[in-house]
mmCIF file of C-alpha atoms in Angstrom:
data_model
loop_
_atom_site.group_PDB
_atom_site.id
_atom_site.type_symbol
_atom_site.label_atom_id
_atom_site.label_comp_id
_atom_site.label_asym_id
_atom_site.label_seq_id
_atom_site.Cartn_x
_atom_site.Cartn_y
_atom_site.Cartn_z
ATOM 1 C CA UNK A 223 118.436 89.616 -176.541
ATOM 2 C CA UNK A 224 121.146 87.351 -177.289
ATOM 3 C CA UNK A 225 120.773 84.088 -179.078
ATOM 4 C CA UNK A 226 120.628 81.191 -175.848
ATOM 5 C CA UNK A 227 121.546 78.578 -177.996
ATOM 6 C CA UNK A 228 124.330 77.853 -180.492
ATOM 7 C CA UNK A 229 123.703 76.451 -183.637
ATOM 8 C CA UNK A 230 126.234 74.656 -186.139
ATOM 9 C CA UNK A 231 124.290 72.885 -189.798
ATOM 10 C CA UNK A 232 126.152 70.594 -192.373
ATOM 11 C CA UNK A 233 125.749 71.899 -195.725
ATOM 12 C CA UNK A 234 123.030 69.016 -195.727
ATOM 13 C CA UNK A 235 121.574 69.650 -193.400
ATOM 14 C CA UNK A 236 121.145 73.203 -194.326
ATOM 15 C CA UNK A 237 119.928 72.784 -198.024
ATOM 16 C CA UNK A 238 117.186 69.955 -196.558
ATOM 17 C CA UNK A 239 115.773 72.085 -193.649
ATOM 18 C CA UNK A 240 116.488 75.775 -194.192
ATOM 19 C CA UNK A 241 118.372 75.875 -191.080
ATOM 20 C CA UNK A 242 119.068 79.687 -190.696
ATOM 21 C CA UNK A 243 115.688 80.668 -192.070
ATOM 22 C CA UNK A 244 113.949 79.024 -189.012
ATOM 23 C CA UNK A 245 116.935 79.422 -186.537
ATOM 24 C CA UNK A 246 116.468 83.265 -187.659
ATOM 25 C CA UNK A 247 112.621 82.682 -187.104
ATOM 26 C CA UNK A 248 113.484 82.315 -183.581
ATOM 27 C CA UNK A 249 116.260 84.761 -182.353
ATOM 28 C CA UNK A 250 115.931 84.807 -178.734
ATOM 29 C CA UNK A 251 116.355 81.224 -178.885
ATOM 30 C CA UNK A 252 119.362 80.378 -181.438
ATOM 31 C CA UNK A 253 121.429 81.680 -183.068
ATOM 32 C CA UNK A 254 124.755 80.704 -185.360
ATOM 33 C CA UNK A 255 127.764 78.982 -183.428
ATOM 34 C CA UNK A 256 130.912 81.538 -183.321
ATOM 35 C CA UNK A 257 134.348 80.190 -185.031
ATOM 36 C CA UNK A 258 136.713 77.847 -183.041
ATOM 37 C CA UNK A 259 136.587 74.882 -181.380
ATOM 38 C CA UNK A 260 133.760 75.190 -179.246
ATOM 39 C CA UNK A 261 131.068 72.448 -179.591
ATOM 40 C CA UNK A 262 127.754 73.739 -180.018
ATOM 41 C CA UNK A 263 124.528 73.616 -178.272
ATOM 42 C CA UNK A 264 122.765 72.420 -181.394
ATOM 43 C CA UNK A 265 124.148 70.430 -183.833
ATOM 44 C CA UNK A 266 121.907 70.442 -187.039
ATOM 45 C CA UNK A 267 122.569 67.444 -189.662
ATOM 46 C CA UNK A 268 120.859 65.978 -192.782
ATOM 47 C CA UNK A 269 119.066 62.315 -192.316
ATOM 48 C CA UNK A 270 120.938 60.744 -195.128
ATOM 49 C CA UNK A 271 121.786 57.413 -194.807
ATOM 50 C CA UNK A 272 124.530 57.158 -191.903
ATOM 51 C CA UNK A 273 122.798 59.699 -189.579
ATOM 52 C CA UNK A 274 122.402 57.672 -186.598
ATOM 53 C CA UNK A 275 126.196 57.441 -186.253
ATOM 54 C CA UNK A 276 126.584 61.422 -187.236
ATOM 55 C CA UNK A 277 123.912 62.498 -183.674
ATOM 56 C CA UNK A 278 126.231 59.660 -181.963
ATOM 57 C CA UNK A 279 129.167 61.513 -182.630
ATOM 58 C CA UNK A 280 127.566 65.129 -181.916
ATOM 59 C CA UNK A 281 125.729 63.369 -178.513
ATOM 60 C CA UNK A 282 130.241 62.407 -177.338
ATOM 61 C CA UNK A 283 131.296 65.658 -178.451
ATOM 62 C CA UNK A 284 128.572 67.272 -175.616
ATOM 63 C CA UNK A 285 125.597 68.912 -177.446
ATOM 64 C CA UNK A 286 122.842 69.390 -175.714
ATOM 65 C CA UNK A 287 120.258 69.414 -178.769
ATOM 66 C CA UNK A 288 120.693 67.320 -181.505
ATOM 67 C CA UNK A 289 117.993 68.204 -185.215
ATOM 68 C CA UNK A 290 117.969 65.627 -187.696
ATOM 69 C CA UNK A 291 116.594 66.991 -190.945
ATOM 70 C CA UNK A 292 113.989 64.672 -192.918
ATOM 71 C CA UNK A 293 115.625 61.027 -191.899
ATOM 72 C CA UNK A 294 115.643 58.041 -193.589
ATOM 73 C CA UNK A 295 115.199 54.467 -191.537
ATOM 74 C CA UNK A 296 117.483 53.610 -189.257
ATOM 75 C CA UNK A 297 117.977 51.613 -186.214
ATOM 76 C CA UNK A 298 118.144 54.207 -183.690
ATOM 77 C CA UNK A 299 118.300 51.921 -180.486
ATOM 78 C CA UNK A 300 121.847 53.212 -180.099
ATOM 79 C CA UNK A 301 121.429 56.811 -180.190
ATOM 80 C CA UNK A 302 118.759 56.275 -177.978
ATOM 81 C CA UNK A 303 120.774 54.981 -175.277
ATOM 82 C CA UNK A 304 123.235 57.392 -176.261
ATOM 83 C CA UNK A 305 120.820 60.279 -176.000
ATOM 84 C CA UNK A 306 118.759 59.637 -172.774
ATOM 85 C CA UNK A 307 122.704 59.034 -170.607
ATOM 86 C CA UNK A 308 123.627 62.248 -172.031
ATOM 87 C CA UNK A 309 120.601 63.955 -171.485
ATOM 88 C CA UNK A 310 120.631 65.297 -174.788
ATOM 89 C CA UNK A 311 117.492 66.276 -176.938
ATOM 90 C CA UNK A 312 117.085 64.558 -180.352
ATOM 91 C CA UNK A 313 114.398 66.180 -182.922
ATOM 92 C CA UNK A 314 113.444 64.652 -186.041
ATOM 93 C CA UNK A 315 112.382 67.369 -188.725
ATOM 94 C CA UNK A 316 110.483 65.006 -190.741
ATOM 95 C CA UNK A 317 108.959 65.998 -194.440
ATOM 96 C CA UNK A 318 105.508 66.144 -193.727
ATOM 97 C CA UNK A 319 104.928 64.376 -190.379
ATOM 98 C CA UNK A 320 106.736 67.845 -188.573
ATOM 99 C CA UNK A 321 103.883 69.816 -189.571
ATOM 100 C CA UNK A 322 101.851 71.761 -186.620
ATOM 101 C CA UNK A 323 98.769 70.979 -188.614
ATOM 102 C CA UNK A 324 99.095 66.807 -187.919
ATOM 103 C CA UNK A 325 99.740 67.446 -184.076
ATOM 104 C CA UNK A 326 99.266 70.500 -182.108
ATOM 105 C CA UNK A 327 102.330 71.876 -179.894
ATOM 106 C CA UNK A 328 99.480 73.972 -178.213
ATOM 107 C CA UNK A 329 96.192 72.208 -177.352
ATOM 108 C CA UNK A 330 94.615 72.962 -180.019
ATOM 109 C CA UNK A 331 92.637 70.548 -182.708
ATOM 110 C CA UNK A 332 94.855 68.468 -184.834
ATOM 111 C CA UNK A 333 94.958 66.510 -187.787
ATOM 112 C CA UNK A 334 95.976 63.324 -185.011
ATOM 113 C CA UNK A 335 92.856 63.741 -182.211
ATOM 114 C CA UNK A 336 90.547 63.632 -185.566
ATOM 115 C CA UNK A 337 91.237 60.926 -187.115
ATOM 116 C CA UNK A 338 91.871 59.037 -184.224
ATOM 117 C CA UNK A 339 88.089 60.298 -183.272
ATOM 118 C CA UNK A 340 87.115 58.686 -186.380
ATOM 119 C CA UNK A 341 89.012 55.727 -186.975
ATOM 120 C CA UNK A 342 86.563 53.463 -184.751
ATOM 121 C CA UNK A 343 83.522 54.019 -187.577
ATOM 122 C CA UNK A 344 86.435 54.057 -190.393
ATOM 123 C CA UNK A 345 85.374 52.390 -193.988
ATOM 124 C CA UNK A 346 88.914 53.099 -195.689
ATOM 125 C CA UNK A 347 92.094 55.136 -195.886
ATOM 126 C CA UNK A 348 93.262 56.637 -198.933
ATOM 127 C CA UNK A 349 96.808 58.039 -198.803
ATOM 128 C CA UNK A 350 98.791 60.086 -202.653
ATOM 129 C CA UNK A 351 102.196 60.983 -201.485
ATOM 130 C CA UNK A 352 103.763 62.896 -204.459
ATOM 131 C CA UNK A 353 107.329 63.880 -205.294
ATOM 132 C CA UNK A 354 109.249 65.700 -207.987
ATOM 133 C CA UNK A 355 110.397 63.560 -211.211
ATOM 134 C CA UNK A 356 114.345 62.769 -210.167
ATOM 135 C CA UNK A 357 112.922 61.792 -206.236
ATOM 136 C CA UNK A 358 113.687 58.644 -204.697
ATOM 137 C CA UNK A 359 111.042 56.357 -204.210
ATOM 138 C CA UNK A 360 112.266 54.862 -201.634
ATOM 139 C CA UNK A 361 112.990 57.482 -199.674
ATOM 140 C CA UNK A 362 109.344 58.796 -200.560
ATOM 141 C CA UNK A 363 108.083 55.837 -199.022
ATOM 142 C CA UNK A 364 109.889 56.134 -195.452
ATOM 143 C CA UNK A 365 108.624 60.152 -195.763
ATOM 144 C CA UNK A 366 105.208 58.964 -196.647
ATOM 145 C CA UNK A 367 105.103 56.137 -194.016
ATOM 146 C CA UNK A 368 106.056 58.796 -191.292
ATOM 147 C CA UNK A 369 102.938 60.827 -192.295
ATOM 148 C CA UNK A 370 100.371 57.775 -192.090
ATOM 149 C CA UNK A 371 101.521 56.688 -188.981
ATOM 150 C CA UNK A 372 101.499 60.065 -187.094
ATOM 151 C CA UNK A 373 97.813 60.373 -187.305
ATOM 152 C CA UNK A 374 96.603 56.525 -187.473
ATOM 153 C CA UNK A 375 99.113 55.747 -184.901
ATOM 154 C CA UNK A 376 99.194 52.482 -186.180
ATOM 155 C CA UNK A 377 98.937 49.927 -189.383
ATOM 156 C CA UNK A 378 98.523 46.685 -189.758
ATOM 157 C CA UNK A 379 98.488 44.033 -192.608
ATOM 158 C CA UNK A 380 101.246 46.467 -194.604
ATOM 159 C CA UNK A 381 102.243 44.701 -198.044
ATOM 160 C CA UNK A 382 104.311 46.376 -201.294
ATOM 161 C CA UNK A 383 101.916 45.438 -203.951
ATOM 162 C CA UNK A 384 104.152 47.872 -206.424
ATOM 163 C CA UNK A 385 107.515 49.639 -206.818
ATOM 164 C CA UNK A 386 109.275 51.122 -210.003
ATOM 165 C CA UNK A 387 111.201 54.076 -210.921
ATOM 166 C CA UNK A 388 107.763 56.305 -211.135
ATOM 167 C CA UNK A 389 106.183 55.152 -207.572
ATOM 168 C CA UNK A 390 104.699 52.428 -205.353
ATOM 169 C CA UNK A 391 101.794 51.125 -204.401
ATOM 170 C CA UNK A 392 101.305 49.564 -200.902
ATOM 171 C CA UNK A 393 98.304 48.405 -198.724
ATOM 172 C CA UNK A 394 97.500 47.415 -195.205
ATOM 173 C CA UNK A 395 94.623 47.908 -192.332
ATOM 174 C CA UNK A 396 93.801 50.267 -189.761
ATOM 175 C CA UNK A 397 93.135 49.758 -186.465
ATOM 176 C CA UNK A 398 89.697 48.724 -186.840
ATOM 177 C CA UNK A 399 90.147 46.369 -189.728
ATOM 178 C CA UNK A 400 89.011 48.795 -192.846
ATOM 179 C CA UNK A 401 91.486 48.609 -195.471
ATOM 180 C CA UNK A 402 94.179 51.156 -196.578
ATOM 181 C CA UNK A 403 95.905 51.844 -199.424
ATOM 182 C CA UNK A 404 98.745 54.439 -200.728
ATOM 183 C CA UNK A 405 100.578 55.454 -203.817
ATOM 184 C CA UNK A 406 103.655 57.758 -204.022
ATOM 185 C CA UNK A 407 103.543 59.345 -207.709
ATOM 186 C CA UNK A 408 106.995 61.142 -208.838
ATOM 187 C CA UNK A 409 105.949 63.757 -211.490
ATOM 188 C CA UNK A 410 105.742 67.476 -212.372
ATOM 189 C CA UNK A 411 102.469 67.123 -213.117
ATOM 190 C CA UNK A 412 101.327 68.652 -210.013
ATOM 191 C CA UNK A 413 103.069 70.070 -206.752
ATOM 192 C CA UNK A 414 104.862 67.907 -203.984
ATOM 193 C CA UNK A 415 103.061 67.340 -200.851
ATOM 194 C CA UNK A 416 100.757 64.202 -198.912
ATOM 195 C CA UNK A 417 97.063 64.175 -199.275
ATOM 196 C CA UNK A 418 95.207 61.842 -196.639
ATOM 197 C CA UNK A 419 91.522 60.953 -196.553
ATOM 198 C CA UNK A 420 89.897 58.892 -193.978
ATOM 199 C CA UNK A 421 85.856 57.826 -195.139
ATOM 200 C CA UNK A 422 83.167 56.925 -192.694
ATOM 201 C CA UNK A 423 80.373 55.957 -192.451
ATOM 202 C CA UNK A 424 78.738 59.491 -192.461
ATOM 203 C CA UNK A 425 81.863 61.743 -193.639
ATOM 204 C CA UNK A 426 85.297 61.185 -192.952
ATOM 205 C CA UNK A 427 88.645 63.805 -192.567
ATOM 206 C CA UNK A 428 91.049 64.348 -195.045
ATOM 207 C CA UNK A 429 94.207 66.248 -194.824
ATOM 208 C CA UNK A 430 96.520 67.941 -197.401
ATOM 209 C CA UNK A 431 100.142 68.561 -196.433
ATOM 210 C CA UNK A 432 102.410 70.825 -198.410
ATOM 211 C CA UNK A 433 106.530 70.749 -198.919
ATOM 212 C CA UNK A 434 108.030 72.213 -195.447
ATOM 213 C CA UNK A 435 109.148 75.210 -197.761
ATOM 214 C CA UNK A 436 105.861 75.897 -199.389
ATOM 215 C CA UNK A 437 104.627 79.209 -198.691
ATOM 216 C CA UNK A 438 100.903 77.540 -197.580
ATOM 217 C CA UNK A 439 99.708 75.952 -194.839
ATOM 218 C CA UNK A 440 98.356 72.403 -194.569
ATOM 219 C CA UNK A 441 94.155 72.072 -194.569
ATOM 220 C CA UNK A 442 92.544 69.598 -192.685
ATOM 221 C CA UNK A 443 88.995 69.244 -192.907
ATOM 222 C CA UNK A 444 86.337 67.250 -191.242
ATOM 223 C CA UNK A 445 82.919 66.278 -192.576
ATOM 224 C CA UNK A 446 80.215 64.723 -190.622
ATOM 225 C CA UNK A 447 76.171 64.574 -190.365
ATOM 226 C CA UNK A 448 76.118 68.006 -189.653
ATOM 227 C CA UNK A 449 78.376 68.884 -192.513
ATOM 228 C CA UNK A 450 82.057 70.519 -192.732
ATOM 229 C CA UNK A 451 84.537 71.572 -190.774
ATOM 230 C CA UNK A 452 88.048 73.319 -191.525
ATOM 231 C CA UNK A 453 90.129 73.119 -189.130
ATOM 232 C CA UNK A 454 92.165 76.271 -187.980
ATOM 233 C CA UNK A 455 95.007 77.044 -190.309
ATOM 234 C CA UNK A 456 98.435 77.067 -189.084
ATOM 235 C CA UNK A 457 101.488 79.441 -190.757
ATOM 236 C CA UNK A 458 103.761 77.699 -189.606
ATOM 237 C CA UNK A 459 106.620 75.186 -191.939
ATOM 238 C CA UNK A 460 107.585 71.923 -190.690
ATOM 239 C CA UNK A 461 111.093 73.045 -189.968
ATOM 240 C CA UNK A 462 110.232 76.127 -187.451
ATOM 241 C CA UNK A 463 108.052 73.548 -185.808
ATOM 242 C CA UNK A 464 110.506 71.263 -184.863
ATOM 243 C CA UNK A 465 113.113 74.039 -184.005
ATOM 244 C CA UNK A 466 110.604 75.331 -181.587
ATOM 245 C CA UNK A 467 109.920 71.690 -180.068
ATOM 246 C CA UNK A 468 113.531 71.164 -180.071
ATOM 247 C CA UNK A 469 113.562 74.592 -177.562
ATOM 248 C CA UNK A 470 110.655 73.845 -175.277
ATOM 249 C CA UNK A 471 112.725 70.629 -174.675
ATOM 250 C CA UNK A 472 116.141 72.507 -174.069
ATOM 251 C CA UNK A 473 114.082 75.050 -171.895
ATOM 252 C CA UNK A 474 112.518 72.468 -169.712
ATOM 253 C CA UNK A 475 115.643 69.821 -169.609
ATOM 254 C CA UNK A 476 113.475 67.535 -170.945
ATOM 255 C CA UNK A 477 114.043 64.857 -173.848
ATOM 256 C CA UNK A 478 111.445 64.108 -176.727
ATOM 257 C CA UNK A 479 109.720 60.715 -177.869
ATOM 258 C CA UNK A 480 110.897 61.408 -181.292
ATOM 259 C CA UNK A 481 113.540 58.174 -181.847
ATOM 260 C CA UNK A 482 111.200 55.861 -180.313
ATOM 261 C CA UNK A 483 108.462 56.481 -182.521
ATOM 262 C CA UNK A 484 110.618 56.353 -185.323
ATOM 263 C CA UNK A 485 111.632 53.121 -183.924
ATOM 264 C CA UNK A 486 108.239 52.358 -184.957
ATOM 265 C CA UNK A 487 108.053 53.890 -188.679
ATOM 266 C CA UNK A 488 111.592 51.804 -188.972
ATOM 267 C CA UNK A 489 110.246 48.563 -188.401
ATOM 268 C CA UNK A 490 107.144 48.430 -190.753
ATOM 269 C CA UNK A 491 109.684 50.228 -193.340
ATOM 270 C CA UNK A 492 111.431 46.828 -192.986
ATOM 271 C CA UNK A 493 108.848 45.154 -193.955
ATOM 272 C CA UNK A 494 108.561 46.480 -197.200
ATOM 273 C CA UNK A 495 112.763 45.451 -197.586
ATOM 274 C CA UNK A 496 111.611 42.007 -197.018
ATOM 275 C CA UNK A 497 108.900 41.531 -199.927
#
């Protein structure tokens, strides 16, 4: 079968989010845009700083999907407008926050429904977000941020206590008042990836999350009186999983929640710009 949907990547775009791997991963879906003029269904570009304007100007010149690959905070109350005239289907491909593990595309248990279970009896939140030596912390932050807030929904209280060259420290509240704190760590020391631990009263969840183009999944466990539990491991990357959201949305003509909740992740980033 023929590819439904054309695809065009920016050399950004490409490098961040292994666009042809997962495009490949799903051939009765997309497939590469043909030479010429044409404007593709899909345009594919990298969330560098800027990107907003870049899905404006794909959303004008008619694309009906629209991936951003791993971006950084922006106001996106423009393209948002922009997106829901046009009808056209924005998809954040986020670091770590894209991965099936954190929120189920298919019913099953997540990462999200457990610690939400458990963040009414929560004592603290414990959050290492590591990167390779070279990474910027800044942008580790916004990556790390995304993360948190896709399976707490919400913090509260958030303050910078530290930033440098080698990481940052920051601290805040959960829902229920127990306090939170993260680090991001740049070294080589040990692989990239998010680890998340949630402690109650009588166990807790914790969840590991690997680099989208790790060749292992994420774990997610959850202990409680009656002792552990793993939760079903997904083979699946971060970037497949957002090409395949980005198609159940072009399939069903509907448009994703994506660039509202990153309206969200965007405003407590600006906190942190403030301090």
């Amino acid at each position: 079968m023929s590819a439904t949907y054309s695809v065009t990547a920016t050399p950004g775009a490409e490098e961040a989010g292994a666009v042809a791997l997962a495009v490949a991963s799903l051939p009765a879906t997309f497939g590469p845009a043909a030479g010429g003029s044409a404007t593709p269904d899909v345009a594919a570009i990298a969330g560098g700083p800027g990107w907003t304007a870049e899905a404006l100007h794909a959303i004008e010149a008619g694309s009906r999907g629209v991936m951003v690959v791993n971006p950084v905070p922006e106001d996106t109350a423009q393209l948002s407008a922009a997106a829901e005239a046009a009808g056209t289907a924005v998809v954040l491909d986020l670091r770590w926050a894209s991965n099936p593990a954190l929120v189920s595309q298919d019913g099953g248990p997540d990462a999200r429904e457990a610690f939400r279970s458990a963040l009414g009896t929560a004592a603290m939140l414990d959050s290492v977000a590591t990167g390779a030596p070279g990474t910027d912390p800044h942008r580790l932050l916004g990556e790390h941020l995304a993360a948190l807030l896709e399976v707490t929904g919400t913090l509260d209280a958030v303050s910078l206590l530290q930033s440098g060259a080698t990481g940052y420290t920051f601290s805040g509240r959960l829902a229920n008042g127990a306090p939170m704190s993260a680090h991001g760590v740049l070294t080589a020391a040990r692989p990239a990836g998010v680890d998340i631990r949630l402690y109650t009263a009588d166990g807790g969840v914790s969840v590991r999350l690997p680099e989208p183009a790790a060749a292992w999944p994420a774990e997610v466990r959850v202990t409680g009186p009656h002792g552990g539990l793993l939760l079903p491991t997904l083979y699946e990357s971060a970037h497949r999983t957002a090409w395949r959201r980005l198609k159940d949305h072009l399939t069903a003509g509907t448009r994703p929640d994506d660039l509202t909740r990153f309206a969200r992740l965007t405003a407590l980033y600006a906190t942190f710009a403030d301090t």
